[in-house]
Amino acid sequence: MPTSTGIASRLAAVRERVDAAATAAGRDPADVRVLLATKTQDAATVREAVAAASDLAAAAGDDRPVLVGENRVQELTAKAPDLADLVAAGRLEVHMIGHLQRNKINATLATASCVETVDSLALAEAVAARCARDGRVLDVLVQVNVSGEESKSGVAPDAAAALAADVAALAPLRLRGFMTIGARSDDDAVVRAGFARLRTVRDEVLASGAPGTGEARELSMGMTGDLELAVAEGATIVRVGTAVFGARPAPR
Ligand SMILES: *Cc1c(COP(=O)(O)O)cnc(C)c1O
């Protein structure tokens, strides 16, 4: 189990990695947010990490809510009651970063304020219908499979701009950008090319002027192992688990 100081100092080290990568790329470090990928971590650990992240952000003059990402609806729902006060106070924003099944939409929307994993029009329409019923607006990212690896979700890069335009046209959804998981490769050039591809898709969609696409600036890409490459290619959100919380138990 990581100790309190462990989480805070590891988070600070991640922030330094991000800042260094941004500076090296000629970018403003403030343009890259660190989302805590909290799968398998219990609510107490998440709270500890959110507190540490809040302190770190405050020290940098950033008073935006801390971003947390969950992969599984079951975990999202289980931790929600223990995090509700932070969400209500505007200190925490929860994103869905795992594959979303349509029968889990209601449970997801009860807690998440952003779904980063919209990868089909059918899913987007189902989410939009639920939002319309609730009279709410939801931030979404379109997930793109830049590596083409079969194990990964996401729309194919060539189809991403068209899907984004369709998603952006659904009134209850606010298209905020794009998300990807980097290629599983030891070759930095391969990983980096995938991140560059996501940026190209984003730029194409922003330039299209299609209705509802004007705010689609976010690039959620980069994790513990490849965040420098993602920041170099324009990431605005890096999703970090292992570097903050330590290694996870092997998936069942
Ligand atoms: C687990 C996970 C992360 C974080 O991965 P680490 O390698 O532990 O930093 C980021 N994004 C998604 C979608 C994940 O499932």
Short mmCIF file of C-alpha atoms and ligand atoms in Angstrom, two decimals:
data_model
loop_
_atom_site.label_atom_id
_atom_site.label_comp_id
_atom_site.label_asym_id
_atom_site.label_seq_id
_atom_site.Cartn_x
_atom_site.Cartn_y
_atom_site.Cartn_z
CA MET A 1 0.00 0.00 0.00
CA PRO A 2 1.40 3.39 -0.90
CA THR A 3 1.77 5.74 2.04
CA SER A 4 0.31 9.25 2.02
CA THR A 5 3.63 10.84 1.26
CA GLY A 6 4.13 8.23 -1.44
CA ILE A 7 1.12 9.37 -3.42
CA ALA A 8 1.83 13.08 -3.03
CA SER A 9 5.48 12.76 -4.01
CA ARG A 10 4.77 10.42 -6.90
CA LEU A 11 2.12 12.78 -8.18
CA ALA A 12 4.56 15.67 -7.93
CA ALA A 13 7.07 13.63 -9.92
CA VAL A 14 4.45 12.98 -12.62
CA ARG A 15 3.63 16.67 -12.74
CA GLU A 16 7.37 17.41 -13.20
CA ARG A 17 7.54 14.92 -16.07
CA VAL A 18 4.57 16.60 -17.74
CA ASP A 19 5.95 20.10 -17.17
CA ALA A 20 9.36 19.12 -18.54
CA ALA A 21 7.82 17.50 -21.63
CA ALA A 22 5.60 20.52 -22.25
CA THR A 23 8.46 22.96 -21.88
CA ALA A 24 10.65 20.88 -24.19
CA ALA A 25 7.87 21.02 -26.78
CA GLY A 26 7.49 24.77 -26.44
CA ARG A 27 4.10 24.37 -24.79
CA ASP A 28 2.62 25.94 -21.67
CA PRO A 29 2.57 23.25 -18.93
CA ALA A 30 -0.76 24.66 -17.74
CA ASP A 31 -2.29 23.38 -20.98
CA VAL A 32 -1.77 19.77 -19.89
CA ARG A 33 -3.90 18.33 -17.09
CA VAL A 34 -3.14 15.10 -15.26
CA LEU A 35 -6.18 12.82 -14.92
CA LEU A 36 -5.86 10.24 -12.15
CA ALA A 37 -6.66 6.79 -13.55
CA THR A 38 -8.00 5.18 -10.39
CA LYS A 39 -9.03 1.66 -11.43
CA THR A 40 -8.54 -0.87 -8.59
CA GLN A 41 -7.87 1.95 -6.06
CA ASP A 42 -10.32 2.24 -3.19
CA ALA A 43 -12.23 5.43 -2.44
CA ALA A 44 -9.96 6.41 0.47
CA THR A 45 -6.92 6.21 -1.79
CA VAL A 46 -8.70 8.21 -4.47
CA ARG A 47 -9.55 10.90 -1.91
CA GLU A 48 -5.95 11.05 -0.82
CA ALA A 49 -4.78 11.45 -4.40
CA VAL A 50 -7.42 14.11 -5.11
CA ALA A 51 -6.29 16.07 -2.05
CA ALA A 52 -2.66 15.85 -3.17
CA ALA A 53 -3.59 16.85 -6.71
CA SER A 54 -5.64 19.81 -5.42
CA ASP A 55 -2.70 21.05 -3.38
CA LEU A 56 -0.35 20.70 -6.31
CA ALA A 57 -2.74 22.50 -8.66
CA ALA A 58 -3.38 25.27 -6.14
CA ALA A 59 0.36 25.83 -5.79
CA ALA A 60 0.46 26.35 -9.57
CA GLY A 61 -2.50 28.76 -9.42
CA ASP A 62 -4.89 26.24 -10.97
CA ASP A 63 -8.28 26.03 -9.23
CA ARG A 64 -10.01 23.74 -11.73
CA PRO A 65 -11.46 20.48 -10.41
CA VAL A 66 -9.15 17.46 -10.23
CA LEU A 67 -9.86 14.91 -12.97
CA VAL A 68 -10.39 11.27 -12.08
CA GLY A 69 -11.01 8.52 -14.62
CA GLU A 70 -12.68 5.19 -14.04
CA ASN A 71 -12.75 2.24 -16.44
CA ARG A 72 -15.52 0.11 -15.07
CA VAL A 73 -19.03 1.23 -14.27
CA GLN A 74 -19.16 -1.09 -11.28
CA GLU A 75 -16.16 0.62 -9.70
CA LEU A 76 -17.42 4.05 -10.64
CA THR A 77 -20.72 3.35 -8.91
CA ALA A 78 -19.14 1.73 -5.86
CA LYS A 79 -16.87 4.70 -5.12
CA ALA A 80 -19.39 7.41 -6.04
CA PRO A 81 -20.98 7.87 -2.58
CA ASP A 82 -17.54 8.36 -0.99
CA LEU A 83 -16.60 11.00 -3.55
CA ALA A 84 -19.94 12.80 -3.92
CA ASP A 85 -18.99 15.64 -1.56
CA LEU A 86 -15.90 16.45 -3.63
CA VAL A 87 -17.95 16.44 -6.84
CA ALA A 88 -20.62 18.65 -5.27
CA ALA A 89 -17.95 21.08 -4.07
CA GLY A 90 -16.57 21.37 -7.59
CA ARG A 91 -13.24 19.88 -6.53
CA LEU A 92 -13.52 16.69 -8.54
CA GLU A 93 -14.73 15.74 -12.01
CA VAL A 94 -15.14 12.08 -12.92
CA HIS A 95 -14.57 10.86 -16.46
CA MET A 96 -15.51 7.48 -17.89
CA ILE A 97 -12.36 6.21 -19.63
CA GLY A 98 -13.30 2.56 -20.14
CA HIS A 99 -15.46 0.95 -22.79
CA LEU A 100 -19.10 1.84 -22.12
CA GLN A 101 -21.80 -0.75 -22.67
CA ARG A 102 -25.18 0.63 -23.54
CA ASN A 103 -26.92 -1.07 -20.62
CA LYS A 104 -24.56 0.79 -18.24
CA ILE A 105 -25.26 4.30 -19.50
CA ASN A 106 -27.67 5.30 -16.73
CA ALA A 107 -25.30 4.19 -13.98
CA THR A 108 -22.40 5.96 -15.64
CA LEU A 109 -24.24 9.24 -16.08
CA ALA A 110 -25.22 9.26 -12.43
CA THR A 111 -21.59 10.01 -11.58
CA ALA A 112 -19.54 10.91 -14.64
CA SER A 113 -19.54 14.38 -16.16
CA CYS A 114 -17.57 13.29 -19.21
CA VAL A 115 -17.52 10.11 -21.30
CA GLU A 116 -14.14 9.88 -23.06
CA THR A 117 -14.97 6.65 -24.85
CA VAL A 118 -17.66 7.42 -27.39
CA ASP A 119 -16.72 5.27 -30.37
CA SER A 120 -19.93 4.74 -32.31
CA LEU A 121 -22.95 6.79 -33.30
CA ALA A 122 -25.25 4.20 -31.72
CA LEU A 123 -23.58 4.70 -28.35
CA ALA A 124 -23.61 8.48 -28.74
CA GLU A 125 -27.32 8.43 -29.58
CA ALA A 126 -28.12 6.28 -26.58
CA VAL A 127 -26.14 8.57 -24.28
CA ALA A 128 -27.76 11.63 -25.85
CA ALA A 129 -31.25 10.17 -25.38
CA ARG A 130 -30.57 9.65 -21.70
CA CYS A 131 -29.21 13.19 -21.31
CA ALA A 132 -32.23 14.62 -23.10
CA ARG A 133 -34.55 12.78 -20.73
CA ASP A 134 -32.62 14.20 -17.76
CA GLY A 135 -32.43 17.69 -19.26
CA ARG A 136 -28.66 17.80 -19.00
CA VAL A 137 -25.64 18.38 -21.15
CA LEU A 138 -22.69 15.98 -21.16
CA ASP A 139 -19.10 16.45 -22.22
CA VAL A 140 -17.84 13.69 -24.50
CA LEU A 141 -14.66 12.74 -26.30
CA VAL A 142 -14.54 10.50 -29.33
CA GLN A 143 -12.22 7.54 -28.77
CA VAL A 144 -10.02 6.74 -31.73
CA ASN A 145 -8.03 3.54 -32.19
CA VAL A 146 -4.87 5.04 -33.64
CA SER A 147 -2.84 1.83 -33.42
CA GLY A 148 -5.37 -0.44 -35.09
CA GLU A 149 -4.73 -3.04 -32.38
CA GLU A 150 -7.73 -5.34 -32.16
CA SER A 151 -7.73 -5.37 -28.37
CA LYS A 152 -8.44 -1.64 -28.30
CA SER A 153 -11.76 0.15 -28.59
CA GLY A 154 -12.20 3.23 -30.69
CA VAL A 155 -13.28 4.31 -34.11
CA ALA A 156 -10.77 3.95 -36.96
CA PRO A 157 -8.81 7.15 -37.61
CA ASP A 158 -10.21 7.49 -41.13
CA ALA A 159 -13.77 7.42 -39.79
CA ALA A 160 -13.14 9.62 -36.75
CA ALA A 161 -13.89 13.03 -38.24
CA ALA A 162 -17.23 11.89 -39.64
CA LEU A 163 -18.23 10.31 -36.33
CA ALA A 164 -17.17 13.44 -34.46
CA ALA A 165 -19.39 15.60 -36.69
CA ASP A 166 -22.35 13.27 -36.08
CA VAL A 167 -21.73 13.24 -32.32
CA ALA A 168 -21.35 17.02 -32.21
CA ALA A 169 -24.72 17.39 -33.89
CA LEU A 170 -26.49 15.65 -30.98
CA ALA A 171 -27.71 18.55 -28.88
CA PRO A 172 -27.26 17.17 -25.35
CA LEU A 173 -23.65 16.20 -26.08
CA ARG A 174 -20.84 18.72 -26.02
CA LEU A 175 -17.95 17.40 -28.10
CA ARG A 176 -14.80 18.42 -26.24
CA GLY A 177 -12.20 16.49 -28.20
CA PHE A 178 -10.61 13.10 -28.72
CA MET A 179 -9.10 10.27 -26.71
CA THR A 180 -6.77 7.42 -27.55
CA ILE A 181 -4.64 4.72 -25.97
CA GLY A 182 -1.15 4.65 -27.43
CA ALA A 183 0.23 1.74 -29.43
CA ARG A 184 1.74 -1.10 -27.44
CA SER A 185 5.20 -0.78 -28.95
CA ASP A 186 8.80 -0.30 -27.83
CA ASP A 187 9.34 1.95 -30.81
CA ASP A 188 8.78 5.54 -29.71
CA ALA A 189 8.32 6.62 -33.33
CA VAL A 190 5.35 4.27 -33.71
CA VAL A 191 3.71 5.44 -30.49
CA ARG A 192 4.33 9.06 -31.32
CA ALA A 193 2.92 8.73 -34.83
CA GLY A 194 -0.33 7.46 -33.31
CA PHE A 195 -0.57 10.48 -31.04
CA ALA A 196 0.19 12.75 -33.98
CA ARG A 197 -2.64 11.07 -35.88
CA LEU A 198 -5.09 11.96 -33.11
CA ARG A 199 -3.94 15.56 -33.25
CA THR A 200 -4.47 15.60 -37.01
CA VAL A 201 -8.01 14.32 -36.56
CA ARG A 202 -8.67 17.00 -33.93
CA ASP A 203 -7.28 19.76 -36.13
CA GLU A 204 -9.31 18.56 -39.11
CA VAL A 205 -12.51 18.56 -37.06
CA LEU A 206 -11.83 21.99 -35.54
CA ALA A 207 -11.13 23.41 -39.00
CA SER A 208 -14.27 21.85 -40.49
CA GLY A 209 -16.59 24.35 -38.88
CA ALA A 210 -19.18 21.57 -38.53
CA PRO A 211 -21.95 22.49 -36.05
CA GLY A 212 -20.97 21.74 -32.45
CA THR A 213 -17.29 21.05 -33.15
CA GLY A 214 -15.89 24.43 -32.12
CA GLU A 215 -14.96 23.27 -28.61
CA ALA A 216 -13.38 19.95 -29.59
CA ARG A 217 -9.90 20.92 -28.46
CA GLU A 218 -9.00 18.24 -25.93
CA LEU A 219 -6.54 15.46 -26.70
CA SER A 220 -6.69 12.83 -23.94
CA MET A 221 -3.62 10.70 -24.64
CA GLY A 222 -0.56 9.41 -22.81
CA MET A 223 -0.27 7.19 -19.74
CA THR A 224 2.54 6.32 -17.32
CA GLY A 225 4.76 4.78 -20.00
CA ASP A 226 4.28 7.20 -22.87
CA LEU A 227 3.13 10.53 -21.50
CA GLU A 228 6.19 12.46 -22.73
CA LEU A 229 5.49 11.38 -26.31
CA ALA A 230 1.83 12.37 -25.95
CA VAL A 231 2.66 15.78 -24.51
CA ALA A 232 5.14 16.34 -27.35
CA GLU A 233 2.28 15.69 -29.79
CA GLY A 234 -0.19 17.99 -28.08
CA ALA A 235 -1.91 16.07 -25.27
CA THR A 236 -4.12 18.28 -23.11
CA ILE A 237 -5.02 15.47 -20.70
CA VAL A 238 -2.67 12.65 -19.71
CA ARG A 239 -4.25 9.72 -17.85
CA VAL A 240 -1.94 8.35 -15.19
CA GLY A 241 -2.37 5.39 -12.88
CA THR A 242 0.76 3.36 -12.18
CA ALA A 243 3.13 6.32 -11.75
CA VAL A 244 0.90 7.71 -8.98
CA PHE A 245 -0.54 4.61 -7.30
CA GLY A 246 2.11 1.98 -8.00
CA ALA A 247 1.66 -1.25 -9.93
CA ARG A 248 -1.83 -2.73 -10.02
CA PRO A 249 -2.58 -6.37 -9.32
CA ALA A 250 -2.74 -8.36 -12.56
CA PRO A 251 -6.24 -8.29 -14.10
CA ARG A 252 -8.35 -11.36 -13.44
C1 LIG B 1 -5.29 2.22 -16.71
C2 LIG B 1 -5.50 3.27 -17.72
C3 LIG B 1 -4.67 4.40 -17.77
C4 LIG B 1 -3.47 4.58 -16.86
O1 LIG B 1 -2.49 3.65 -17.18
P1 LIG B 1 -1.08 3.61 -16.41
O2 LIG B 1 -0.19 2.91 -17.35
O3 LIG B 1 -1.31 2.85 -15.15
O4 LIG B 1 -0.68 5.01 -16.15
C5 LIG B 1 -4.96 5.37 -18.71
N1 LIG B 1 -6.00 5.24 -19.57
C6 LIG B 1 -6.81 4.18 -19.55
C7 LIG B 1 -7.93 4.11 -20.51
C8 LIG B 1 -6.58 3.16 -18.64
O5 LIG B 1 -7.37 2.09 -18.64
#
